[in-house]
Amino acid sequence: MDKKNIVVSGAAGRMGKTICKMIIKEDNYSLAAAIDVLNINKDIFNLLGINSSRQVLIKKNLKNVIENVTVDLVIDFTNPEVVMKNIETVLAKKVKMIVGTTGFDQSDLKKVKKMSEKYEVPIMIAPNFALGAVLMMEFSKKAAKFFEQSEIIELHHDKKIDAPSGTAVKTAEMISESRSKNNKERDQDFLEKLKGARGADYEGVHVHSVRLQGLVAHQEVIFGGEGQTLKIRHDSINRESFMPGIKLAIDKIDNLEGLIYGLEKIMDI
Ligand code: NAP
């Protein structure tokens, strides 16, 4: 089987480095290029502490790179400010894309869907590539039918730029869609003595964001009903937790069409 030539955008970042390591280790994948605005012209193998006779120098210009190397797929883990531009650049070249960068709103997703249809190339965006996190969301969707009230607490490392996390927003959307009409949360008036004490409010689902050193990515969904609570919790204790989901996306993307939003779409749940 031919190796998949993969370009990683955001390669010098926390997620990017873990993804490059995974690609280098896998027999069926080849790291075609590494893009970042940091560590330009440094060898990614060197940066990762991997001995190799091959060199892949980090480049800044994604467009130049995809015009000049053999590339089957671009994986983007950069930041919300640059990701839309990267998507336009990659899809316009008819190259498939997997995006883990978070911070998309509904209008961004509409634009991406249009682009993937216009250029007839698939793109997969998932706010969370951890299989366990996807199951946590699915179980929360199921539980929401039976509980009147729910709150989400998401906890991440202190370098995360966006809040709430993409996973928390998606969970809130899924809970809201799944709640039965009789189960709509009744948000009573409360006296907020400290602004923000009740967190963000997505159609009655309150979302609380914790940012602390020492954390990676965690989320707890708490459901409350008469005389009982149910807690569903997922913890990513390191960035390797996202790799099986990313590999699943890499292996399935050739058979997909248009915009696929959410890892659950390609998991046989
Ligand atoms: P990070 O360490 O800040 O990595 C992002 C990297 O992208 C940085 O090296 C950054 O450089 C670089 N970058 C910025 N602009 C760029 C551009 N135009 N082209 C190429 N590279 C560029 O962040 P992280 O923790 O790896 O997370 C990256 C993204 O993935 C975030 O949006 C995060 O929320 C998301 N994430 C998603 C999942 C998931 O499962 N979907 C899991 C974890 C994280 P500078 O530092 O100079 O800006």
Coordinates of C-alpha atoms and ligand atoms in Angstrom, one line a residue:
M1 CA 0.0 0.0 0.0
D2 CA 1.3 3.5 -0.9
K3 CA 2.1 5.6 2.1
K4 CA -0.1 8.7 2.8
N5 CA 1.8 11.9 2.4
I6 CA 0.7 14.1 5.2
V7 CA 1.5 17.8 5.9
V8 CA 1.1 19.0 9.5
S9 CA 0.2 22.6 10.0
G10 CA 1.0 23.9 13.5
A11 CA 3.7 21.2 13.6
A12 CA 5.8 23.0 16.3
G13 CA 2.8 23.3 18.7
R14 CA 1.9 20.9 21.5
M15 CA -0.6 18.9 19.4
G16 CA 1.4 19.3 16.2
K17 CA 4.5 17.7 17.7
T18 CA 2.6 14.7 19.0
I19 CA 0.9 14.2 15.6
C20 CA 4.3 14.5 13.7
K21 CA 5.7 11.8 16.1
M22 CA 2.7 9.5 15.5
I23 CA 3.0 10.0 11.6
I24 CA 6.8 9.2 11.8
K25 CA 6.1 6.0 13.8
E26 CA 3.3 4.7 11.5
D27 CA 4.4 2.5 8.5
N28 CA 1.6 3.7 6.3
Y29 CA 2.1 7.4 6.7
S30 CA 4.9 9.8 5.7
L31 CA 5.5 13.3 7.0
A32 CA 5.6 15.2 3.8
A33 CA 6.1 18.6 5.3
A34 CA 5.8 20.6 8.6
I35 CA 4.4 24.1 8.7
D36 CA 4.6 26.5 11.6
V37 CA 5.3 30.2 12.3
L38 CA 7.8 29.1 15.0
N39 CA 11.1 27.3 14.5
I40 CA 11.2 28.1 10.8
N41 CA 13.9 26.1 8.9
K42 CA 14.6 23.9 11.9
D43 CA 14.5 20.1 11.3
I44 CA 11.3 18.7 12.8
F45 CA 13.1 15.3 13.6
N46 CA 15.7 17.3 15.6
L47 CA 12.9 19.3 17.4
L48 CA 11.2 16.0 18.3
G49 CA 14.5 14.4 19.5
I50 CA 14.3 11.7 16.8
N51 CA 17.4 10.4 15.1
S52 CA 16.8 10.2 11.4
S53 CA 18.8 10.4 8.1
R54 CA 15.9 12.3 6.7
Q55 CA 15.3 16.0 7.3
V56 CA 12.0 17.8 7.2
L57 CA 12.6 21.6 7.7
I58 CA 9.7 23.6 9.2
K59 CA 8.3 26.0 6.6
K60 CA 6.0 29.0 7.1
N61 CA 4.1 29.2 3.9
L62 CA 1.4 26.5 3.6
K63 CA 0.4 27.5 0.0
N64 CA 4.0 27.2 -1.2
V65 CA 4.5 23.9 0.4
I66 CA 1.4 22.2 -1.0
E67 CA 2.3 23.5 -4.4
N68 CA 5.8 21.9 -4.2
V69 CA 5.5 18.6 -2.4
T70 CA 3.5 15.5 -3.0
V71 CA 0.6 15.8 -0.5
D72 CA -2.5 13.6 0.1
L73 CA -3.7 15.3 3.2
V74 CA -3.2 18.3 5.5
I75 CA -3.7 18.1 9.2
D76 CA -4.3 21.5 10.9
F77 CA -3.9 22.1 14.7
T78 CA -3.1 25.8 14.7
N79 CA -5.3 28.4 16.3
P80 CA -8.8 29.9 15.6
E81 CA -7.3 33.1 14.1
V82 CA -5.6 31.4 11.2
V83 CA -7.5 28.2 10.6
M84 CA -10.1 29.6 8.2
K85 CA -7.4 31.0 5.9
N86 CA -5.5 27.6 6.0
I87 CA -8.7 25.8 5.1
E88 CA -9.3 28.0 2.1
T89 CA -5.7 27.6 1.0
V90 CA -5.8 23.8 1.2
L91 CA -9.3 23.1 -0.2
A92 CA -8.6 25.4 -3.2
K93 CA -5.8 23.1 -4.1
K94 CA -8.2 20.2 -3.9
V95 CA -6.2 18.6 -1.0
K96 CA -8.1 16.7 1.7
M97 CA -8.0 18.1 5.2
I98 CA -8.4 17.0 8.9
V99 CA -8.8 19.9 11.3
G100 CA -8.6 19.7 15.1
T101 CA -8.2 23.4 15.7
T102 CA -11.1 24.6 17.8
G103 CA -13.1 27.8 17.9
F104 CA -15.5 27.4 14.9
D105 CA -18.9 29.0 15.1
Q106 CA -21.9 28.0 12.9
S107 CA -21.2 30.7 10.3
D108 CA -17.6 29.4 9.9
L109 CA -18.9 25.9 9.5
K110 CA -21.3 27.0 6.8
K111 CA -18.4 28.7 4.9
V112 CA -16.3 25.5 5.2
K113 CA -19.2 23.4 3.9
K114 CA -19.6 25.7 0.9
M115 CA -15.8 25.6 0.2
S116 CA -15.7 21.7 0.4
E117 CA -18.6 21.5 -2.0
K118 CA -17.2 24.1 -4.4
Y119 CA -13.8 22.4 -4.6
E120 CA -15.3 18.9 -4.3
V121 CA -12.9 17.8 -1.6
P122 CA -13.6 16.3 1.8
I123 CA -12.7 18.0 5.1
M124 CA -13.2 16.5 8.6
I125 CA -13.4 18.9 11.5
A126 CA -13.6 17.5 15.1
P127 CA -13.6 19.5 18.2
N128 CA -12.3 16.5 20.0
F129 CA -10.4 13.5 18.6
A130 CA -10.4 11.5 21.8
L131 CA -12.7 8.5 21.3
G132 CA -13.6 8.6 25.0
A133 CA -14.7 12.2 24.8
V134 CA -17.0 11.4 21.8
L135 CA -18.6 8.6 23.9
M136 CA -19.0 11.1 26.8
M137 CA -20.9 13.4 24.4
E138 CA -23.0 10.6 23.1
F139 CA -23.9 9.3 26.6
S140 CA -24.7 12.8 27.6
K141 CA -27.1 13.1 24.7
K142 CA -28.8 10.0 25.8
A143 CA -29.0 11.1 29.5
A144 CA -30.5 14.5 28.5
K145 CA -33.8 12.8 27.6
F146 CA -34.3 11.7 31.2
F147 CA -33.0 14.7 33.3
E148 CA -34.4 18.2 33.5
Q149 CA -31.2 19.9 34.3
S150 CA -27.6 19.7 33.2
E151 CA -24.4 21.7 33.6
I152 CA -21.0 21.3 31.9
I153 CA -17.6 21.8 33.6
E154 CA -14.7 21.8 31.1
L155 CA -11.2 22.0 32.4
H156 CA -8.1 22.7 30.2
H157 CA -4.4 23.7 30.5
D158 CA -3.8 27.5 31.0
K159 CA -2.5 28.0 27.4
K160 CA -5.8 27.3 25.7
I161 CA -6.9 30.4 23.9
D162 CA -10.7 29.8 23.4
A163 CA -13.4 29.3 26.0
P164 CA -15.6 27.5 26.3
S165 CA -13.9 24.5 24.6
G166 CA -15.3 23.3 21.2
T167 CA -16.2 20.0 23.0
A168 CA -18.3 21.8 25.6
V169 CA -20.2 23.8 23.0
K170 CA -20.9 20.7 21.0
T171 CA -22.0 18.8 24.1
A172 CA -24.4 21.7 25.1
E173 CA -25.8 21.7 21.5
M174 CA -26.3 17.9 21.7
I175 CA -28.0 18.1 25.1
S176 CA -30.2 20.9 24.0
E177 CA -31.3 19.0 20.8
S178 CA -31.9 15.8 22.7
R179 CA -34.0 17.2 25.7
S180 CA -37.6 16.4 25.4
K181 CA -40.0 19.4 25.2
N182 CA -41.2 18.8 28.8
N183 CA -37.6 18.7 29.9
K184 CA -36.6 22.2 28.9
E185 CA -34.6 23.6 31.8
R186 CA -36.5 26.3 33.7
D187 CA -33.8 28.8 34.6
Q188 CA -35.1 30.6 37.7
D189 CA -34.0 34.1 38.5
F190 CA -30.9 34.1 40.6
L191 CA -28.8 36.7 42.3
E192 CA -25.4 36.7 40.6
K193 CA -23.2 38.3 43.3
L194 CA -20.1 37.8 41.3
K195 CA -20.5 38.3 37.5
G196 CA -20.2 35.1 35.6
A197 CA -20.7 32.9 38.7
R198 CA -23.3 30.8 36.8
G199 CA -21.0 30.4 33.7
A200 CA -22.1 30.7 30.1
D201 CA -25.6 29.8 29.1
Y202 CA -26.4 27.7 26.0
E203 CA -30.2 27.4 25.8
G204 CA -30.3 26.7 29.6
V205 CA -27.2 24.5 29.7
H206 CA -24.7 26.3 31.9
V207 CA -21.0 25.9 30.9
H208 CA -18.1 26.6 33.2
S209 CA -14.5 26.8 31.9
V210 CA -11.5 26.1 34.2
R211 CA -8.0 27.0 33.0
L212 CA -5.1 25.8 35.1
Q213 CA -1.5 24.6 34.8
G214 CA -1.2 20.8 35.1
L215 CA -4.5 20.1 33.3
V216 CA -4.6 18.6 29.7
A217 CA -8.3 18.3 28.6
H218 CA -11.1 17.2 30.8
Q219 CA -14.9 17.5 30.9
E220 CA -17.6 16.6 33.3
V221 CA -21.3 16.7 32.5
I222 CA -23.6 16.7 35.6
F223 CA -27.3 15.9 35.3
G224 CA -29.8 16.6 38.0
G225 CA -33.2 15.2 38.5
E226 CA -35.5 14.6 41.5
G227 CA -33.4 13.1 44.3
Q228 CA -30.5 12.0 42.0
T229 CA -27.5 13.2 40.0
L230 CA -25.6 11.6 37.2
K231 CA -22.0 12.5 36.3
I232 CA -20.3 11.6 33.0
R233 CA -16.6 12.5 33.0
H234 CA -13.8 12.1 30.5
D235 CA -10.1 12.9 31.0
S236 CA -7.4 13.2 28.4
I237 CA -4.3 12.8 30.5
N238 CA -1.9 13.3 27.7
R239 CA -2.0 14.3 24.0
E240 CA -1.5 10.7 22.8
S241 CA -5.2 10.3 23.8
F242 CA -6.1 12.1 20.5
M243 CA -4.0 9.9 18.2
P244 CA -6.4 6.9 17.7
G245 CA -9.1 9.3 16.6
I246 CA -6.8 11.2 14.3
K247 CA -5.6 7.9 12.8
L248 CA -9.2 6.8 12.3
A249 CA -9.9 10.1 10.4
I250 CA -6.7 9.7 8.2
D251 CA -7.8 6.1 7.3
K252 CA -11.4 7.0 6.5
I253 CA -11.1 10.4 4.8
D254 CA -10.6 9.0 1.2
N255 CA -14.2 7.6 1.4
L256 CA -15.8 10.7 2.7
E257 CA -17.5 13.7 1.0
G258 CA -18.1 17.3 1.9
L259 CA -17.7 18.6 5.5
I260 CA -17.8 16.0 8.2
Y261 CA -18.2 17.7 11.6
G262 CA -17.5 15.5 14.6
L263 CA -15.6 12.2 15.1
E264 CA -18.8 10.4 16.0
K265 CA -19.8 10.6 12.3
I266 CA -17.1 8.1 11.4
M267 CA -17.3 5.9 14.6
D268 CA -19.6 3.0 14.5
I269 CA -21.5 4.0 17.7
Ligands
NAP1 P1 -0.2 25.4 20.3 O1 0.8 24.6 21.2 O2 -0.4 26.9 20.5 O3 0.1 25.0 18.8 C1 -0.4 25.7 17.7 C2 0.8 25.9 16.8 O4 0.4 26.5 15.6 C3 1.8 26.9 17.4 O5 3.1 26.5 17.2 C4 1.5 28.2 16.6 O6 2.6 29.1 16.6 C5 1.3 27.6 15.3 N1 0.7 28.5 14.3 C6 0.1 29.7 14.5 N2 -0.2 30.3 13.3 C7 0.1 29.4 12.4 C8 0.0 29.5 10.9 N3 -0.5 30.5 10.3 N4 0.5 28.4 10.3 C9 1.0 27.3 10.9 N5 1.2 27.3 12.3 C10 0.7 28.3 13.0 O7 -1.7 24.8 20.6 P2 -2.1 23.2 20.8 O8 -2.3 23.0 22.3 O9 -1.2 22.3 20.0 O10 -3.6 23.3 20.1 C11 -3.7 23.6 18.8 C12 -5.2 23.7 18.5 O11 -5.8 22.4 18.6 C13 -6.1 24.6 19.4 O12 -7.1 25.2 18.7 C14 -6.6 23.5 20.4 O13 -7.9 24.0 21.0 C15 -6.9 22.4 19.4 N6 -6.9 21.1 20.0 C16 -7.9 20.2 19.5 C17 -8.0 18.9 19.9 C18 -8.9 18.0 19.3 O14 -9.0 16.8 19.7 N7 -9.7 18.5 18.3 C19 -7.1 18.5 21.0 C20 -6.2 19.3 21.5 C21 -6.1 20.6 21.0 P3 2.5 30.4 17.7 O15 2.6 29.8 19.1 O16 3.6 31.3 17.3 O17 1.1 31.0 17.5

